[in-house]
Amino acid sequence: MLLPRNPTRSVRIGSVTIGGGNPIAVQSMTATHTQDIDATVDLVNLLDDAGADIVRIAVDSKKDAEALAEIRRQTKANLSVDLQENYRLAELVAPHVDKVRYNPGHLYHHERERPWQDKVRYLAQVSQANDCAMRVGVNCGSVDPAKKEKYDPADSITPMLESAWEHCDYLDSLGYTRYCVSLKDSDPTKVIEVNRRFAERRPDVPLHLGVTEAGLPPDGVIKTRIAFEQLISRGIGDTIRVSLTVPNDRKPEEIVAGRQILADVAAGRVRSVVNYGLPTLNIIACPSCSRVENQAFIDLAQQVKEMSRYAEQHAITIAVMGCRVNGPGETDDADLGLWCGPTYVNLKRGHTELGAYPYDQILSRLKTELDALIATKS
């Protein structure tokens, strides 16, 4: 079955081109520390061998950028760099990658007095000079604060859309059109709505689809499938990632799951009659990346899932995040949230911080809060 496709512009990323009727690309991201060159190269090549069209690597310092140059020399994979707060790192990493990804919300963390337009102009100039594509990565947990404060806190979608549209318009005004956009949330229904609304206004812009913090398989695959089936069947989506919380040696499962979803949608084998609004426990967990400061986070996510099985019939959301960059903001919408540091785990109830606990104490503390939450809902 031929899938309908939005008439998006073509954007070349190394040896692969997204949009313009090209096949939907599948990508993943490394979870190793970027400065561990051998481990990162091994994981990049593992993902490349599994069929990843693009592999993303996070860079957060000059030492990361130096490591990236060596990683580039040791792999032929199409590489995307994930810029964090320091947008200035772009000029150090762009010569070694095929795509630069920035988050509009993160542009406020460095040189706060400088207008975001100046920063985006710089990113576009650096990308163009180095033959790089770009991704505008809008994330529910780190939205442009100027947009977020304009709307009711319950409306997380409109600020994301305004930010994405504004950045697209500005990049177009600069004459730089070699970009795609992603709009991500941990709730598949919100992913569907925000991408559908974006595409109605900008059907020309290629979209990268993903459910952020989808969590552990098989739940993470199910959540992602729900969003992808609804969007791809409407012609929306040019590249995808299935974000799963798994150990590094299992990261190729993201590629396998993505290819399977695409094949199923093309064959009409869709399953999204599932209503994810059922009154059941929902555990969201980030897929891990080089920002994670303790790999015990992966085990903790699995332990939280096992510990909380007794609460599976309660409409409660638990978020388990692996780092200080996205963790604080992306646990705000959960009933109970955990974000992990090197030796401790921060615990939240909604927006309220409850404290930081050692890894060997956090499960019992979480269970106490879970039991209290169940009691209030009974």
Coordinates of C-alpha atoms in Angstrom, one line a residue, residues 30 108 165 376:
T30 CA 23.9 7.1 21.4
Y108 CA 18.0 30.9 26.8
W165 CA 6.3 28.2 13.6
T376 CA -6.2 9.9 47.9

